[in-house]
PDB file of C-alpha atoms in Angstrom:
ATOM      1  CA  MET Y 336     106.881 -21.218 -17.594  1.00 52.00           C
ATOM      2  CA  LEU Y 337     107.735 -21.955 -21.099  1.00 47.00           C
ATOM      3  CA  GLU Y 338     104.395 -23.426 -22.129  1.00 54.00           C
ATOM      4  CA  GLU Y 339     103.529 -19.430 -21.714  1.00 53.00           C
ATOM      5  CA  GLU Y 340     106.090 -18.643 -23.361  1.00 53.00           C
ATOM      6  CA  LEU Y 341     106.325 -20.957 -26.449  1.00 47.00           C
ATOM      7  CA  GLY Y 342     102.189 -20.559 -26.364  1.00 52.00           C
ATOM      8  CA  THR Y 343     101.038 -23.731 -25.915  1.00 54.00           C
ATOM      9  CA  ALA Y 344      99.278 -23.807 -22.617  1.00 54.00           C
ATOM     10  CA  LYS Y 345      96.235 -24.951 -22.565  1.00 57.00           C
ATOM     11  CA  VAL Y 346      93.471 -21.884 -22.428  1.00 51.00           C
ATOM     12  CA  PRO Y 347      90.108 -23.332 -20.857  1.00 54.00           C
ATOM     13  CA  ALA Y 348      87.740 -22.789 -22.835  1.00 55.00           C
ATOM     14  CA  GLN Y 349      84.933 -20.699 -22.651  1.00 53.00           C
ATOM     15  CA  LYS Y 350      81.488 -22.093 -22.009  1.00 55.00           C
ATOM     16  CA  ARG Y 351      78.853 -22.215 -25.282  1.00 58.00           C
ATOM     17  CA  GLY Y 352      75.293 -21.539 -24.504  1.00 54.00           C
ATOM     18  CA  ALA Y 353      72.556 -20.975 -26.595  1.00 57.00           C
ATOM     19  CA  LYS Y 354      72.911 -17.551 -28.043  1.00 58.00           C
ATOM     20  CA  LYS Y 355      69.920 -14.779 -26.618  1.00 59.00           C
ATOM     21  CA  LYS Y 356      67.832 -14.237 -29.979  1.00 60.00           C
ATOM     22  CA  SER Y 357      65.923 -10.703 -29.745  1.00 54.00           C
ATOM     23  CA  PRO Y 358      62.791 -10.450 -27.659  1.00 72.00           C
ATOM     24  CA  LEU Y 359      61.143  -9.596 -30.978  1.00 81.00           C
ATOM     25  CA  LEU Y 360      57.423  -9.810 -30.647  1.00 79.00           C
ATOM     26  CA  PRO Y 361      55.306 -12.492 -32.506  1.00 81.00           C
ATOM     27  CA  PRO Y 362      53.663 -11.083 -36.365  1.00 85.00           C
ATOM     28  CA  HIS Y 363      50.643  -9.001 -35.856  1.00 88.00           C
ATOM     29  CA  ARG Y 364      49.554  -5.446 -37.515  1.00 88.00           C
ATOM     30  CA  ARG Y 365      48.613  -2.032 -34.799  1.00 90.00           C
ATOM     31  CA  PHE Y 366      45.805   0.564 -36.051  1.00 86.00           C
ATOM     32  CA  GLU Y 367      45.736   3.240 -33.768  1.00 90.00           C
ATOM     33  CA  PHE Y 368      42.408   5.277 -34.511  1.00 87.00           C
ATOM     34  CA  ASP Y 369      41.561   8.471 -32.429  1.00 87.00           C
ATOM     35  CA  ARG Y 370      38.452   6.114 -30.563  1.00 90.00           C
ATOM     36  CA  ALA Y 371      40.151   2.490 -30.432  1.00 92.00           C
ATOM     37  CA  LEU Y 372      43.419   0.158 -31.211  1.00 94.00           C
ATOM     38  CA  VAL Y 373      43.111  -2.472 -33.839  1.00 94.00           C
ATOM     39  CA  PHE Y 374      45.074  -6.120 -33.663  1.00 95.00           C
ATOM     40  CA  ALA Y 375      45.563  -8.361 -35.629  1.00 94.00           C
ATOM     41  CA  GLY Y 376      47.824 -11.621 -35.189  1.00 93.00           C
ATOM     42  CA  LEU Y 377      49.500 -12.641 -38.491  1.00 92.00           C
ATOM     43  CA  SER Y 378      50.129 -16.379 -37.626  1.00 91.00           C
ATOM     44  CA  SER Y 379      49.357 -18.938 -35.166  1.00 90.00           C
ATOM     45  CA  LYS Y 380      52.234 -17.343 -33.027  1.00 91.00           C
ATOM     46  CA  GLY Y 381      50.822 -13.643 -33.803  1.00 92.00           C
ATOM     47  CA  ASN Y 382      47.032 -14.972 -33.500  1.00 93.00           C
ATOM     48  CA  ARG Y 383      48.200 -15.676 -29.711  1.00 92.00           C
ATOM     49  CA  TYR Y 384      49.900 -13.175 -28.617  1.00 93.00           C
ATOM     50  CA  VAL Y 385      47.524 -10.464 -29.584  1.00 93.00           C
ATOM     51  CA  THR Y 386      43.865 -12.029 -28.053  1.00 94.00           C
ATOM     52  CA  PHE Y 387      45.859 -13.671 -25.069  1.00 94.00           C
ATOM     53  CA  LYS Y 388      48.964 -11.096 -23.971  1.00 93.00           C
ATOM     54  CA  LEU Y 389      47.306  -7.873 -25.628  1.00 93.00           C
ATOM     55  CA  ALA Y 390      43.412  -8.079 -25.600  1.00 95.00           C
ATOM     56  CA  LEU Y 391      41.632  -7.663 -22.493  1.00 96.00           C
ATOM     57  CA  PRO Y 392      38.269  -9.095 -21.373  1.00 96.00           C
ATOM     58  CA  ASP Y 393      35.872  -6.942 -23.060  1.00 96.00           C
ATOM     59  CA  ASP Y 394      37.768  -6.296 -25.886  1.00 96.00           C
ATOM     60  CA  LEU Y 395      36.197  -7.571 -29.535  1.00 97.00           C
ATOM     61  CA  TRP Y 396      37.534 -10.868 -30.696  1.00 98.00           C
ATOM     62  CA  PHE Y 397      37.430 -11.329 -34.491  1.00 97.00           C
ATOM     63  CA  HIS Y 398      37.763 -14.515 -36.551  1.00 96.00           C
ATOM     64  CA  ALA Y 399      36.556 -16.364 -39.740  1.00 94.00           C
ATOM     65  CA  GLN Y 400      33.721 -19.056 -39.185  1.00 93.00           C
ATOM     66  CA  GLY Y 401      34.617 -22.271 -40.119  1.00 90.00           C
ATOM     67  CA  VAL Y 402      38.523 -21.370 -41.792  1.00 92.00           C
ATOM     68  CA  PRO Y 403      41.804 -20.794 -41.019  1.00 92.00           C
ATOM     69  CA  GLY Y 404      42.509 -16.646 -40.583  1.00 93.00           C
ATOM     70  CA  SER Y 405      43.607 -14.399 -38.017  1.00 93.00           C
ATOM     71  CA  HIS Y 406      42.513 -13.481 -35.336  1.00 95.00           C
ATOM     72  CA  VAL Y 407      41.518  -9.463 -34.393  1.00 96.00           C
ATOM     73  CA  ILE Y 408      40.995  -7.379 -31.834  1.00 97.00           C
ATOM     74  CA  LEU Y 409      38.655  -3.824 -31.643  1.00 97.00           C
ATOM     75  CA  ARG Y 410      39.794  -2.347 -28.457  1.00 96.00           C
ATOM     76  CA  PRO Y 411      37.377   1.095 -28.591  1.00 94.00           C
ATOM     77  CA  LEU Y 412      39.411   3.982 -25.831  1.00 92.00           C
ATOM     78  CA  SER Y 413      36.465   5.684 -24.939  1.00 90.00           C
ATOM     79  CA  ALA Y 414      32.217   4.996 -25.356  1.00 90.00           C
ATOM     80  CA  LEU Y 415      31.382   4.215 -28.828  1.00 90.00           C
ATOM     81  CA  ALA Y 416      28.564   5.837 -30.035  1.00 92.00           C
ATOM     82  CA  GLU Y 417      26.469   2.942 -32.560  1.00 93.00           C
ATOM     83  CA  ASP Y 418      27.728   3.797 -35.826  1.00 92.00           C
ATOM     84  CA  GLU Y 419      30.819   4.178 -34.772  1.00 92.00           C
ATOM     85  CA  LEU Y 420      31.215   0.703 -33.477  1.00 94.00           C
ATOM     86  CA  ASN Y 421      29.648  -0.417 -36.529  1.00 93.00           C
ATOM     87  CA  ALA Y 422      31.939   0.764 -38.029  1.00 92.00           C
ATOM     88  CA  PHE Y 423      35.052  -0.619 -35.958  1.00 94.00           C
ATOM     89  CA  LYS Y 424      33.473  -4.140 -36.446  1.00 95.00           C
ATOM     90  CA  ASP Y 425      32.999  -3.829 -40.039  1.00 94.00           C
ATOM     91  CA  PHE Y 426      36.786  -3.019 -40.450  1.00 93.00           C
ATOM     92  CA  CYS Y 427      37.744  -5.824 -37.849  1.00 95.00           C
ATOM     93  CA  ALA Y 428      35.221  -8.288 -39.820  1.00 95.00           C
ATOM     94  CA  SER Y 429      36.948  -7.322 -43.358  1.00 94.00           C
ATOM     95  CA  LEU Y 430      40.593  -7.293 -41.603  1.00 94.00           C
ATOM     96  CA  ALA Y 431      39.185 -11.035 -40.229  1.00 94.00           C
ATOM     97  CA  ALA Y 432      38.199 -12.340 -43.523  1.00 94.00           C
ATOM     98  CA  TYR Y 433      41.675 -10.651 -45.942  1.00 92.00           C
ATOM     99  CA  TYR Y 434      43.249 -12.590 -43.361  1.00 92.00           C
ATOM    100  CA  SER Y 435      41.774 -15.844 -43.885  1.00 92.00           C
ATOM    101  CA  LYS Y 436      41.402 -18.734 -46.406  1.00 90.00           C
ATOM    102  CA  ALA Y 437      38.369 -17.493 -46.858  1.00 84.00           C
ATOM    103  CA  ARG Y 438      40.311 -14.380 -48.331  1.00 82.00           C
ATOM    104  CA  GLU Y 439      38.482 -14.281 -52.536  1.00 83.00           C
ATOM    105  CA  SER Y 440      35.509 -14.464 -51.158  1.00 81.00           C
ATOM    106  CA  SER Y 441      33.430 -11.596 -51.563  1.00 80.00           C
ATOM    107  CA  ARG Y 442      31.535 -11.677 -48.072  1.00 88.00           C
ATOM    108  CA  GLN Y 443      32.476 -14.471 -45.536  1.00 91.00           C
ATOM    109  CA  ARG Y 444      31.206 -14.861 -42.480  1.00 94.00           C
ATOM    110  CA  VAL Y 445      32.401 -13.743 -39.173  1.00 96.00           C
ATOM    111  CA  ASP Y 446      31.791 -14.419 -35.621  1.00 96.00           C
ATOM    112  CA  TYR Y 447      32.587 -11.859 -33.159  1.00 97.00           C
ATOM    113  CA  THR Y 448      32.243 -11.906 -28.720  1.00 97.00           C
ATOM    114  CA  ARG Y 449      34.491 -10.118 -26.196  1.00 97.00           C
ATOM    115  CA  ARG Y 450      37.876 -11.893 -25.395  1.00 97.00           C
ATOM    116  CA  ARG Y 451      36.699 -12.927 -21.424  1.00 97.00           C
ATOM    117  CA  TYR Y 452      34.686 -15.746 -23.753  1.00 97.00           C
ATOM    118  CA  VAL Y 453      37.889 -16.397 -26.087  1.00 95.00           C
ATOM    119  CA  SER Y 454      39.688 -20.166 -24.579  1.00 93.00           C
ATOM    120  CA  PRO Y 455      42.695 -21.966 -26.031  1.00 91.00           C
ATOM    121  CA  ILE Y 456      43.021 -24.758 -26.847  1.00 87.00           C
ATOM    122  CA  ARG Y 457      45.710 -27.289 -25.211  1.00 82.00           C
ATOM    123  CA  GLY Y 458      47.980 -28.237 -27.509  1.00 75.00           C
ATOM    124  CA  GLY Y 459      46.842 -26.360 -30.785  1.00 70.00           C
ATOM    125  CA  GLU Y 460      48.636 -23.114 -30.641  1.00 68.00           C
ATOM    126  CA  ALA Y 461      45.998 -21.960 -32.998  1.00 68.00           C
ATOM    127  CA  ASN Y 462      42.880 -23.436 -31.777  1.00 85.00           C
ATOM    128  CA  VAL Y 463      40.801 -21.607 -29.713  1.00 90.00           C
ATOM    129  CA  THR Y 464      36.982 -22.269 -28.530  1.00 91.00           C
ATOM    130  CA  TYR Y 465      34.163 -19.529 -27.893  1.00 92.00           C
ATOM    131  CA  LYS Y 466      31.177 -18.276 -27.154  1.00 94.00           C
ATOM    132  CA  GLU Y 467      27.929 -16.321 -26.916  1.00 94.00           C
ATOM    133  CA  PHE Y 468      28.628 -14.525 -30.506  1.00 94.00           C
ATOM    134  CA  SER Y 469      27.715 -13.017 -33.047  1.00 95.00           C
ATOM    135  CA  THR Y 470      28.281 -13.440 -36.819  1.00 94.00           C
ATOM    136  CA  VAL Y 471      28.509 -10.509 -39.191  1.00 94.00           C
ATOM    137  CA  ALA Y 472      29.667 -10.718 -42.764  1.00 93.00           C
ATOM    138  CA  GLY Y 473      33.197  -8.881 -43.450  1.00 91.00           C
ATOM    139  CA  ASP Y 474      33.990  -8.037 -46.606  1.00 90.00           C
ATOM    140  CA  PRO Y 475      37.652  -8.601 -47.459  1.00 88.00           C
ATOM    141  CA  LEU Y 476      38.196  -5.876 -50.276  1.00 85.00           C
ATOM    142  CA  LEU Y 477      37.255  -2.890 -47.633  1.00 86.00           C
ATOM    143  CA  TRP Y 478      40.597  -3.527 -46.309  1.00 80.00           C
ATOM    144  CA  GLN Y 479      42.022  -3.821 -49.627  1.00 79.00           C
ATOM    145  CA  ARG Y 480      40.679  -0.622 -50.324  1.00 83.00           C
ATOM    146  CA  TRP Y 481      41.344   1.144 -47.398  1.00 79.00           C
ATOM    147  CA  LYS Y 482      44.569  -0.219 -47.317  1.00 76.00           C
ATOM    148  CA  GLU Y 483      45.516   0.692 -50.955  1.00 79.00           C
ATOM    149  CA  LEU Y 484      44.130   4.859 -50.257  1.00 81.00           C
ATOM    150  CA  ASN Y 485      46.463   4.213 -46.308  1.00 74.00           C
ATOM    151  CA  ALA Y 486      49.540   3.002 -48.746  1.00 65.00           C
ATOM    152  CA  LEU Y 487      50.046   0.251 -46.301  1.00 61.00           C
ATOM    153  CA  PRO Y 488      52.447  -2.533 -47.288  1.00 58.00           C
ATOM    154  CA  GLU Y 489      51.454  -6.115 -47.902  1.00 56.00           C
ATOM    155  CA  SER Y 490      51.796  -7.738 -44.762  1.00 51.00           C
ATOM    156  CA  GLY Y 491      54.936  -9.344 -42.694  1.00 47.00           C
ATOM    157  CA  GLN Y 492      54.930  -6.304 -39.959  1.00 45.00           C
ATOM    158  CA  THR Y 493      55.656  -6.635 -36.566  1.00 40.00           C
ATOM    159  CA  ALA Y 494      53.935  -3.552 -34.801  1.00 41.00           C
ATOM    160  CA  PRO Y 495      55.991  -2.020 -32.381  1.00 35.00           C
TER     161      PRO Y 495
END
């Protein structure tokens, strides 16, 4: 009782646990068009997220050939005419080329395949294997011009 009056009573220490972090999504970009969605990973965690969490098996997956870079996902929201699909493929190939180590080249070979043919490599956060792919030329300047026309910030955004 005397301890209580003097304020010297021992108070049980509160358990200290790890602080809960807010669930931030890995860095990626999301583009919404009338007929398609496009996702681009901006880091190894972002690549893993867009490829294995957001992408559906029939979505198209894009990656710059032979260099580290973004994984880009194309999800058509409805059936696309061949010219529309080719325009979206060019856009995605441009994104994959721009967000790669080959950004400075005028043309970069970009592989694409259905997401179902992309598999993670154990122990490597950023590494994948893929099969049944096609290759297109990606122009990083196409994405740069599109970004400037639409007044988009450089990068580092996390999509909602």
